[in-house]
Amino acid sequence: MSEPIEIPRDFGRQAFGDDPANYDRSRPEYPGWVWDTLALSCGLGPGVATFEIGAGTGTATRRLLAAGARVTAVEPDTRLAAFLRAESGGPALEVMGATFEDVTLPEGAFDLGLSATAFHWLDEDAALAKIARLLRPGGWWAAVWNIFGDDSQPDPFHDATTVLFEGARTSPSAGRKGTIEFGLDAARRIGALERTSAFDAIEHRTSRWPLVLTADQVVALYATYSNVNARADRSELLATLGRVASEPPFNDRVVRNMTTSLFVARRRV
């Protein structure tokens, strides 16, 4: 069997902006414990200077703002950046339409950095080196993913539709050689943080939870996937997914097993 081919980063950074409103509605929120951890362990709170990488439509941004943080959101897709400004704009939010590699931010000026289900689109070592420069000593870095899948439990809808994705290009989040998901590969993520020699107090936490969807919600959600948007037969694929979800044995009720994975690390003093 040939190795899966990764979707190019340049495509991935523009793969989600055709329908920002649907992306915002369809992508699930991050569990409350993620924000509790950032508040209790990483200093998230009123006035905290924060940068966010790959902010998208603002699923995580809104939670940062609700906690009182001052947020500089970096988003390379101009359509998503415009949606974020329109929906969440205010004096505490600055949206910068640029890639993280190209954006210019003040070094040593931030208390917290975050990337929510986006960090896999970057060159990890180069990005972490820049993140370390942006954080003040004692500041915190956090990377979180909502991952669609949990190998410890049966996933009937995934099993029923896997054949539809055979031979398709994969997101970098799928992990090298299509094995461990990027956001779950703790050994590699922690190893990359340690290679910088810039971080300590590294921790990894996960939780598992069910996402219950109607057939229409399945179609709307899968329409936000980069590996679906990379397909020439996207419309036909989405229609088939909706049909499978609406018919027996699912009957308009699909349960996807979700895993949320959070890495946090402190900038060495």
Tab-separated table of C-alpha atoms in Angstrom, residues 31-32 72 87 95-97 121 123 142 155 170 175 178 210 233:
chain	number	residue	atom	x	y	z
A	31	PRO	CA	-13.997	21.457	26.293
A	32	GLY	CA	-14.152	23.712	29.323
A	72	THR	CA	-3.289	39.380	18.490
A	87	GLU	CA	-17.835	38.779	14.427
A	95	VAL	CA	-6.396	40.503	13.566
A	96	MET	CA	-3.352	40.179	11.331
A	97	GLY	CA	-3.894	38.658	7.894
A	121	TRP	CA	0.237	23.450	9.185
A	123	ASP	CA	7.190	23.790	10.261
A	142	ALA	CA	-0.307	26.127	24.424
A	155	ASP	CA	-16.511	4.295	15.565
A	170	THR	CA	-4.308	13.730	3.989
A	175	GLY	CA	0.696	12.254	11.296
A	178	GLY	CA	-0.768	8.147	8.380
A	210	PRO	CA	-18.792	12.084	22.018
A	233	ASP	CA	-15.528	15.071	-6.294
